[in-house]
Structure formats: structure tokens, C-alpha cells
Coordinates of C-alpha atoms in Angstrom, one line a residue:
M187 CA -5.9 -35.9 -32.6
D188 CA -8.8 -38.3 -33.6
S189 CA -6.2 -40.8 -34.8
L190 CA -4.6 -40.5 -31.3
R191 CA -7.9 -41.0 -29.7
Q192 CA -8.7 -44.2 -31.8
L193 CA -5.2 -45.5 -30.7
S194 CA -5.8 -44.7 -27.1
M195 CA -9.2 -46.3 -27.1
K196 CA -7.6 -49.6 -28.2
F197 CA -5.1 -49.3 -25.6
L198 CA -7.7 -48.8 -22.9
E199 CA -9.7 -51.9 -23.9
R200 CA -7.0 -53.8 -22.0
E201 CA -6.7 -53.5 -18.4
E202 CA -3.3 -52.1 -17.3
L203 CA -1.2 -54.2 -15.0
A204 CA -0.3 -52.9 -11.6
N205 CA 2.9 -50.7 -11.3
Y206 CA 2.9 -50.2 -15.2
N207 CA 2.8 -46.6 -16.6
F208 CA 1.8 -47.2 -20.3
Q209 CA -1.5 -45.4 -20.2
N210 CA 0.1 -42.1 -18.7
E211 CA 2.8 -42.4 -21.5
F212 CA 0.5 -42.8 -24.5
M213 CA -1.8 -40.1 -23.2
K214 CA 0.9 -37.4 -22.8
P215 CA 0.4 -36.2 -26.4
F216 CA -3.0 -34.9 -25.5
V217 CA -1.5 -33.0 -22.5
I218 CA 1.3 -31.5 -24.8
V219 CA -1.1 -30.3 -27.5
M220 CA -3.6 -29.0 -25.0
R221 CA -0.9 -26.9 -23.6
K222 CA 0.6 -25.5 -26.8
S223 CA -2.1 -25.5 -29.5
N224 CA -3.6 -22.1 -30.3
A225 CA -6.6 -23.5 -32.2
V226 CA -9.7 -23.3 -30.0
E227 CA -11.2 -26.2 -32.0
I228 CA -8.3 -28.6 -31.2
R229 CA -8.5 -27.9 -27.6
E230 CA -12.0 -28.4 -27.6
L231 CA -11.5 -31.8 -29.4
I232 CA -8.9 -33.0 -27.0
I233 CA -11.3 -32.3 -23.9
R234 CA -14.1 -34.3 -25.7
C235 CA -11.6 -37.1 -26.6
V236 CA -10.4 -37.5 -23.1
S237 CA -13.9 -37.2 -21.6
Q238 CA -15.0 -40.1 -24.1
M239 CA -12.1 -42.3 -23.0
V240 CA -12.8 -41.8 -19.4
L241 CA -16.6 -42.3 -19.4
S242 CA -16.5 -45.3 -21.8
R243 CA -13.6 -47.1 -20.4
V244 CA -13.5 -46.0 -16.7
N245 CA -13.0 -49.5 -15.4
N246 CA -9.7 -49.9 -17.2
V247 CA -8.2 -46.4 -16.6
K248 CA -5.5 -46.7 -14.1
S249 CA -2.2 -44.6 -14.6
G250 CA -4.0 -42.6 -17.4
W251 CA -5.9 -40.5 -14.7
K252 CA -2.7 -38.6 -14.1
S253 CA -2.7 -37.3 -17.8
M254 CA -6.4 -36.8 -17.8
F255 CA -6.4 -34.5 -14.9
M256 CA -3.4 -32.6 -16.4
V257 CA -5.6 -31.9 -19.5
F258 CA -8.6 -30.7 -17.2
T259 CA -6.2 -28.5 -15.4
T260 CA -4.8 -26.9 -18.4
A261 CA -8.4 -26.3 -19.5
A262 CA -9.3 -24.5 -16.3
Y263 CA -6.9 -21.8 -17.1
D264 CA -8.0 -21.4 -20.9
D265 CA -8.8 -18.2 -22.4
H266 CA -12.1 -19.4 -23.8
K267 CA -15.1 -19.7 -21.7
N268 CA -16.8 -22.6 -23.5
I269 CA -13.6 -24.7 -23.0
V270 CA -13.6 -24.0 -19.3
L271 CA -17.3 -24.9 -18.9
L272 CA -17.0 -27.9 -20.9
A273 CA -14.0 -29.4 -18.9
F274 CA -15.7 -28.5 -15.6
E275 CA -18.8 -30.3 -16.6
I276 CA -16.7 -33.5 -17.3
I277 CA -14.9 -33.1 -14.0
E278 CA -18.1 -32.7 -12.1
K279 CA -19.4 -36.1 -13.8
I280 CA -16.1 -37.9 -13.0
I281 CA -16.0 -37.0 -9.3
R282 CA -19.8 -37.4 -8.7
D283 CA -20.0 -40.7 -10.5
Y284 CA -16.5 -42.3 -10.5
F285 CA -14.5 -41.0 -7.6
P286 CA -13.7 -44.5 -6.3
Y287 CA -11.9 -45.4 -9.7
I288 CA -9.7 -42.3 -9.6
T289 CA -7.7 -43.7 -6.4
E290 CA -8.3 -47.3 -7.1
T291 CA -4.8 -48.0 -8.3
E292 CA -2.6 -45.1 -7.2
T293 CA -3.7 -42.9 -4.2
T294 CA -1.3 -40.0 -5.4
T295 CA -4.1 -39.3 -8.2
F296 CA -6.1 -37.9 -5.3
T297 CA -3.7 -35.0 -5.2
D298 CA -4.0 -34.5 -9.1
C299 CA -7.7 -34.5 -8.6
V300 CA -7.4 -31.8 -5.9
N301 CA -5.0 -29.6 -7.8
C302 CA -7.4 -29.8 -10.7
L303 CA -10.3 -28.5 -8.6
I304 CA -8.1 -25.9 -7.1
A305 CA -7.3 -24.7 -10.9
F306 CA -11.1 -24.4 -11.4
T307 CA -11.6 -22.4 -8.3
N308 CA -9.5 -19.6 -9.8
S309 CA -11.8 -19.5 -12.8
R310 CA -12.5 -15.9 -13.8
F311 CA -15.4 -16.6 -16.2
N312 CA -17.9 -18.1 -13.9
Q313 CA -18.2 -17.7 -10.2
E314 CA -20.6 -20.6 -10.1
I315 CA -17.7 -22.9 -11.3
S316 CA -15.3 -21.6 -8.6
L317 CA -18.0 -22.2 -5.9
N318 CA -18.8 -25.6 -7.1
A319 CA -15.2 -26.6 -7.3
I320 CA -14.8 -25.5 -3.6
G321 CA -17.9 -27.7 -2.8
F322 CA -16.2 -30.7 -4.5
L323 CA -12.9 -30.1 -2.4
S324 CA -15.1 -30.3 0.7
F325 CA -16.3 -33.7 -0.8
C326 CA -12.8 -34.8 -1.3
A327 CA -11.8 -33.9 2.1
T328 CA -14.7 -36.1 3.4
K329 CA -13.6 -39.1 1.3
L330 CA -10.1 -38.6 2.7
A331 CA -11.1 -38.5 6.2
D332 CA -13.3 -41.6 5.7
G333 CA -10.1 -43.3 4.3
D334 CA -12.0 -44.0 0.9
L335 CA -8.9 -43.8 -1.2
G336 CA -9.6 -46.9 -3.4
S337 CA -8.5 -50.5 -3.0
S338 CA -4.6 -49.7 -2.7
S339 CA -5.3 -48.3 0.7
R340 CA -6.7 -51.4 2.0
N341 CA -3.5 -52.2 3.6
K342 CA -3.6 -48.8 5.3
D343 CA -7.2 -49.2 6.6
K344 CA -6.0 -50.1 10.1
E345 CA -4.1 -46.8 10.2
V346 CA -6.7 -44.7 8.8
S347 CA -9.2 -46.0 11.5
G348 CA -7.0 -44.8 14.3
K349 CA -3.3 -45.1 14.4
I350 CA -2.6 -42.8 11.5
S351 CA -4.0 -39.9 13.5
S352 CA -1.4 -40.3 16.3
P353 CA 2.1 -40.9 15.0
S354 CA 4.7 -40.0 17.6
P355 CA 6.5 -36.6 17.0
Q356 CA 9.7 -38.6 16.7
E357 CA 8.5 -40.6 13.7
G358 CA 10.3 -38.2 11.1
K359 CA 8.2 -35.1 11.3
Y360 CA 6.8 -35.0 7.8
G361 CA 10.4 -36.4 7.2
N362 CA 10.6 -38.3 3.8
Q363 CA 8.3 -36.3 1.7
D364 CA 11.2 -33.9 0.3
K365 CA 12.8 -36.9 -1.1
G366 CA 9.7 -38.1 -2.7
E367 CA 9.2 -41.1 -0.4
V368 CA 5.8 -41.3 1.0
T369 CA 5.6 -43.4 4.0
D370 CA 2.3 -44.3 5.7
K371 CA 2.6 -41.9 8.4
D372 CA 3.5 -39.2 6.0
D373 CA 0.7 -40.2 3.6
H374 CA -2.0 -38.5 5.6
L375 CA 0.0 -35.3 5.6
N376 CA 0.7 -35.4 1.8
F377 CA -2.9 -35.7 1.0
W378 CA -4.4 -33.2 3.3
F379 CA -1.9 -30.4 2.7
P380 CA -2.4 -29.5 -1.0
L381 CA -6.3 -29.4 -0.4
L382 CA -6.0 -27.3 2.8
S383 CA -3.3 -24.9 1.3
G384 CA -5.5 -24.4 -1.8
L385 CA -8.4 -23.4 0.1
S386 CA -6.2 -21.2 2.2
E387 CA -4.9 -19.2 -0.7
L388 CA -8.5 -18.5 -1.9
S389 CA -8.9 -16.4 1.1
F390 CA -7.1 -13.7 -0.9
D391 CA -9.5 -13.8 -3.8
P392 CA -11.0 -10.6 -4.7
R393 CA -14.5 -11.9 -5.0
P394 CA -16.2 -11.9 -1.6
E395 CA -18.5 -15.0 -2.1
V396 CA -15.5 -17.1 -3.2
R397 CA -13.4 -15.8 -0.1
K398 CA -16.3 -16.7 2.3
S399 CA -17.0 -20.0 0.7
A400 CA -13.3 -21.0 0.7
L401 CA -12.8 -20.0 4.4
D402 CA -16.1 -21.8 5.5
V403 CA -15.0 -25.1 3.8
L404 CA -11.5 -24.8 5.1
F405 CA -12.4 -24.3 8.8
E406 CA -15.5 -26.7 8.6
T407 CA -13.0 -29.4 7.2
L408 CA -10.5 -28.7 10.0
R409 CA -13.4 -28.8 12.6
N410 CA -15.0 -32.0 11.3
H411 CA -11.8 -34.0 10.6
G412 CA -9.2 -32.4 12.9
H413 CA -9.4 -35.1 15.4
L414 CA -7.7 -37.3 12.8
F415 CA -4.6 -35.0 12.8
S416 CA -1.5 -35.6 14.6
L417 CA 0.6 -32.8 16.1
P418 CA 3.1 -32.6 13.3
L419 CA 0.3 -32.2 10.8
W420 CA -1.4 -29.6 12.9
E421 CA 2.0 -27.7 13.3
R422 CA 2.2 -27.7 9.4
I423 CA -1.4 -26.6 9.1
F424 CA -1.0 -23.6 11.5
E425 CA 2.4 -22.7 10.0
S426 CA 1.6 -22.9 6.2
V427 CA -2.1 -22.8 6.1
L428 CA -3.6 -20.7 8.7
F429 CA -1.1 -18.0 9.7
P430 CA -0.2 -16.9 6.1
I431 CA -4.0 -15.9 5.8
F432 CA -3.1 -12.9 7.9
D433 CA 0.2 -12.0 6.3
Y434 CA -1.6 -9.8 3.8
V435 CA -3.1 -7.5 6.5
R436 CA -0.2 -7.7 8.9
H437 CA 2.2 -6.4 6.2
A438 CA -0.1 -4.1 4.4
I439 CA -0.6 -1.9 7.3
D440 CA 3.1 -1.2 8.3
P441 CA 5.7 -3.4 6.9
S442 CA 8.5 -1.4 8.6
G443 CA 7.0 -0.9 11.9
S444 CA 8.2 2.7 12.1
S445 CA 5.1 4.8 11.8
P446 CA 1.5 4.1 12.4
Q447 CA 0.0 4.7 9.0
V448 CA -3.3 4.9 10.4
N449 CA -5.4 4.9 7.3
E450 CA -3.4 2.6 4.9
V451 CA -5.8 -0.2 4.9
E452 CA -8.7 2.0 4.2
T453 CA -6.9 3.8 1.3
N454 CA -5.6 0.7 -0.3
G455 CA -8.9 0.0 -2.2
E456 CA -12.2 -2.2 -1.8
L457 CA -10.3 -5.5 -1.2
D458 CA -8.4 -4.1 1.8
Q459 CA -11.5 -2.8 3.5
S460 CA -13.6 -5.9 3.2
W461 CA -10.6 -7.9 4.1
L462 CA -10.0 -6.0 7.2
Y463 CA -13.5 -5.8 8.5
E464 CA -14.9 -9.2 7.2
T465 CA -12.4 -11.8 6.2
C466 CA -9.7 -11.1 8.6
T467 CA -11.9 -10.7 11.7
V468 CA -13.8 -13.9 11.1
A469 CA -10.6 -15.8 10.1
L470 CA -8.9 -14.9 13.4
Q471 CA -11.8 -15.8 15.5
L472 CA -11.9 -19.2 13.6
V473 CA -8.4 -19.8 14.2
V474 CA -9.0 -19.3 18.0
D475 CA -11.9 -21.4 18.1
L476 CA -10.1 -24.3 16.2
F477 CA -7.1 -23.9 18.7
V478 CA -9.7 -24.2 21.7
N479 CA -11.5 -27.3 20.1
F480 CA -8.3 -29.2 19.6
Y481 CA -6.4 -27.8 22.7
N482 CA -5.4 -31.3 23.9
T483 CA -3.4 -31.9 20.7
V484 CA -2.3 -28.4 19.7
N485 CA -1.5 -27.0 23.2
P486 CA 2.2 -26.9 22.3
L487 CA 1.3 -24.2 19.8
L488 CA -0.1 -21.7 22.1
R489 CA 3.1 -19.6 22.0
K490 CA 2.9 -19.2 18.1
V491 CA -1.0 -18.5 18.4
L492 CA -0.2 -15.6 21.1
M493 CA 2.6 -14.4 18.9
L494 CA 0.1 -14.0 15.9
L495 CA -2.4 -12.1 18.1
V496 CA 0.4 -9.8 19.6
S497 CA 1.5 -9.0 16.0
F498 CA -1.9 -7.7 15.4
I499 CA -1.9 -5.5 18.5
K500 CA 1.8 -4.2 17.7
R501 CA 0.6 -2.7 14.3
L502 CA -0.6 0.5 15.9
H503 CA -3.6 0.5 13.8
Q504 CA -6.7 0.8 16.0
S505 CA -9.0 -1.5 13.9
L506 CA -6.4 -4.2 13.8
A507 CA -5.4 -3.8 17.5
G508 CA -9.1 -4.1 18.3
I509 CA -9.3 -7.3 16.1
G510 CA -6.3 -8.7 17.8
I511 CA -7.4 -8.0 21.4
A512 CA -11.0 -9.2 20.8
A513 CA -9.5 -12.5 19.7
F514 CA -7.2 -12.6 22.6
V515 CA -10.1 -12.2 25.0
R516 CA -11.9 -15.0 23.1
L517 CA -8.9 -17.3 23.5
M518 CA -8.6 -16.5 27.4
S519 CA -12.2 -17.0 28.1
N520 CA -12.7 -20.1 26.2
A521 CA -9.4 -21.8 26.8
G522 CA -8.2 -20.2 30.1
E523 CA -9.6 -23.1 32.4
L524 CA -7.5 -25.5 30.3
F525 CA -4.1 -23.6 30.7
S526 CA -1.5 -25.0 33.1
E527 CA 0.7 -22.6 35.1
D528 CA 3.4 -22.5 32.3
K529 CA 0.8 -21.6 29.8
W530 CA -0.6 -18.8 31.9
L531 CA 3.0 -17.5 32.1
E532 CA 3.2 -17.3 28.3
V533 CA -0.2 -15.5 28.3
V534 CA 1.0 -12.9 30.8
L535 CA 4.4 -12.4 29.2
S536 CA 2.6 -11.9 25.7
I537 CA 0.4 -9.3 27.3
K538 CA 3.4 -7.6 28.8
E539 CA 5.2 -7.7 25.3
A540 CA 2.0 -6.1 23.8
A541 CA 2.0 -3.3 26.4
N542 CA 5.6 -2.7 26.1
E543 CA 5.7 -2.6 22.2
T544 CA 2.7 0.0 22.3
L545 CA 3.9 2.3 25.0
P546 CA 3.6 5.9 23.7
K547 CA 6.9 7.5 23.3
F548 CA 7.3 11.2 24.3
S549 CA 10.9 11.6 24.1
F550 CA 10.4 14.1 21.1
L551 CA 9.0 16.4 23.7
E552 CA 12.6 16.7 25.4
S553 CA 14.3 17.2 22.0
E554 CA 16.1 20.6 21.9
D555 CA 14.2 21.3 18.5
F556 CA 11.0 21.0 20.3
V557 CA 11.8 23.2 23.2
T558 CA 13.3 25.9 21.1
R559 CA 10.1 25.8 18.9
N560 CA 7.8 26.1 21.9
E561 CA 9.7 29.0 23.4
E562 CA 9.8 30.8 20.0
H563 CA 6.4 30.0 19.0
A564 CA 4.7 33.3 19.7
S565 CA 7.4 35.3 17.9
T566 CA 7.6 33.1 14.9
V567 CA 4.0 32.6 14.0
N568 CA 3.8 36.0 12.2
D569 CA 7.2 35.4 10.6
D570 CA 6.0 32.1 9.4
R571 CA 3.0 33.7 7.8
D572 CA 5.0 36.3 6.1
R573 CA 7.4 33.7 4.8
V574 CA 4.6 31.6 3.4
E575 CA 3.1 34.5 1.8
S576 CA 6.1 35.8 0.0
G577 CA 6.6 32.2 -1.4
S578 CA 9.9 31.4 0.4
P579 CA 9.1 28.9 3.2
D580 CA 12.0 27.5 5.2
D581 CA 12.4 23.9 4.2
L582 CA 14.0 22.9 7.6
E583 CA 11.2 24.4 9.3
S584 CA 8.6 22.7 7.5
L585 CA 10.5 19.2 7.7
S586 CA 10.8 19.5 11.5
A587 CA 7.1 20.4 11.6
R588 CA 6.1 17.3 9.6
R589 CA 8.5 15.4 11.9
L590 CA 6.8 16.7 15.1
Y591 CA 3.3 15.7 13.4
V592 CA 4.4 12.2 12.8
C593 CA 5.7 11.9 16.3
L594 CA 2.3 13.1 17.7
T595 CA 0.3 10.9 15.5
N596 CA 2.4 7.8 16.5
A597 CA 2.0 8.8 20.4
K598 CA -1.7 9.2 19.7
G599 CA -2.0 5.7 18.0
R600 CA -0.1 4.0 20.7
A601 CA -2.3 5.6 23.4
A602 CA -5.3 4.3 21.7
V603 CA -4.0 0.7 21.5
Q604 CA -3.0 1.0 25.2
L605 CA -6.5 1.9 26.3
L606 CA -7.7 -1.0 24.5
L607 CA -5.3 -3.4 26.2
I608 CA -6.2 -2.0 29.6
Q609 CA -9.8 -2.6 29.2

């Protein structure tokens, strides 16, 4: 490894020509050994070698950044605390002191840098590292919004200053990125998306401080820089960054939609409780506020936002329905005056859907089983008691009793949600 380091240092004495990839190639052995070596000493040596190369030859590093970030990303998931701490220390220094060099030649290394920071946010050894990494993601977002992605983006400066924020929807809605072609219009989307979705995924982190910090930075970034985003980018953000935050709670309560399962969230453990009463409530309010703030751009997404709120109400779980209805009221009172007649029609139809979906069902009262049970109730109470005491309960009888209990609980749950809706 030391010989490889010496060779690499010789290579880095010369500046790499534009569009060449030599640095990335000769630094790949460091990545491979970092991933495969079982020896802690070797992995530590690699981090020290790479950091020496970066810090002493930072002016000449071009395509080599890619491999360097891969080494540090691998280190972020290491089993040894010292390696994680050492790697993050170096990443901190690089981002604080040398950020302009990272994207000077190739703007795509910005995404490598972001992915590396996201790897550190998942560090289980040290919460401080996770929180600092989230802070650096916020710093990267500011740089991206300012258009500070190195000299290669000079030709895009005019777009960053205004035009890039409003491509027409016809221009290949995040069109070519699947084929690996990054057009100027798609550039913005490709850089923002990994950063925002990384923060979104942290909203599921079991550590409350990390969850809170990630959500704060996510929504602060969207609030501060959302004016730069086009409608296609906003659509992608709502679909793939914001809505997935709520999938966990919406599916955890009642994936089938068949029964209210009133206490499931409470019984699923600590994460579920704090998720429901802290993270989820706050996040839903922030999504509504974001929609109101950028209403002029994002108003075509009203239907999807209403569907999200209705999906909470339809869960037939009083706390969730309450959260959904509170968010609904927040949306109406803050954005109502901006709505056109068509938008109001969408709002009223969604309230109608929520009301229809949560109507209590009393059809079980008309079933033969229930009528017969009711008529025979007085005469069977004593028989039931005798059967239970003699140890031979009637299985069918207890099954229908259970079914009746489920129907009643369901009706009670729906009635409670209806009362909230009526208010």
C-alpha cells in the first residue's frame, strides 16, 4: 500500500488533462483493498494515504476525487470506530477547506460527495458524526443553490441564475437521466435529488435527534431553495422524497384496510409511538406549509396532497385521522383563498370521499346470526356459563362472538372519525 501511495503521489505531481480519467484508474486499488481487507491496520493506512494525497496535492486532484470518496464511503460503514472517526475527520477538512476543488473539473463528483456524507449520517458509533454529516449536507445544498459547482459550471451560470429554475414541462420531464445523459435542464434535478432523498430516508432513523435534524434540514432546504425548482422537480420531490416519509405509518396501522386495529401503532414499540406523535405529525404539517409557500408552482399537485391527507383519515385510527384532519384544516385556512373553483371542487370531493370511506357499517345488525343471538340471549347466558365451566365451549359460538366484537369495534372507530370530520 505504501508503494502504491508513492506511485500515486508521483502521478499527482502532474496535473491531469481535461476529460482524462487516469487518476481515477490508478487510485482504484485503494478502493478495492479498502473494501476487501480484513486487517484494520491496512484500512487505516489506506485512509491516511488517501488523505495525504488529497491534502498535499489538492490543486492537481481531478478525476481522483471519485475514488477518494469511494474510500471514505466504505470507511463510513466500517466495523471499527477509529476508522469511521478518522475518515470523517478528513471529510470534514476536505469539505470545509477544499469544497471548490471537488467540483472544479467534474460536477458529478458533487453527488459522490453527497453520497459519502449520507453514508456517515448512518454511523452507529457516534451520533455526533451523524448530526455533523447532516449539517454538511445543508452546506452542500447551499452551495448547489448558489450555483457554486466549480469552473466547469461556468457555462451554466446563466441558467443557474434564473432559467434553470423554470424549464417548461414539455422539455423531457427528467427525461434523459435514465440513459445517463445529463442535459443542462436535468442537471439541477440530478444534483438535488440524491441529497433530498438521503435526508428523507433519515426520517426513519431510530435515533430521535437524527430524525429531527434530518427533517429540519430537509424542509429548511426546500423552503430556502424551492424557488429555484421547476414543476417537474417538485413533482419528483413530492412523489419520491416527501410522500414516502408517511408510508411507514400509513402501512403500519392497517395494510389491509379490513379492520381498525386501533392500538397497533402503540404496540409496535418505541419507534412507532414517537414516530406517530412527533415525527409524522410535524412532517405532515411541514408538507402542507411547503405546498402553501410554493402554491403558484406546485398547485397542479393539489390532488396528490389531498389524497395523502385522505389516506390518513381513511386509516380508521383516531390519532392518525386526527393528524390528517388537522393538516387538512391547516391547508384550507392557509391556501383556501388561492384556490380556483376547480380546486375547491377537488377539496370538497376529497372531503366527500373521506366521509364515505369512514361511514360506520351496521349491516351486521341485520344478519340472521345477530338477530337469532339477540332473541335467544336471555336463555343462552346460563347455558354458555355451564359450557365454559365444563370445559367444552362451542367453537362456532365463540367465533361469531369474536366477529361481532370486530364489527362493533370497527363501527365505533368509524363513528369517532366521522365526528372529527364533522367538526
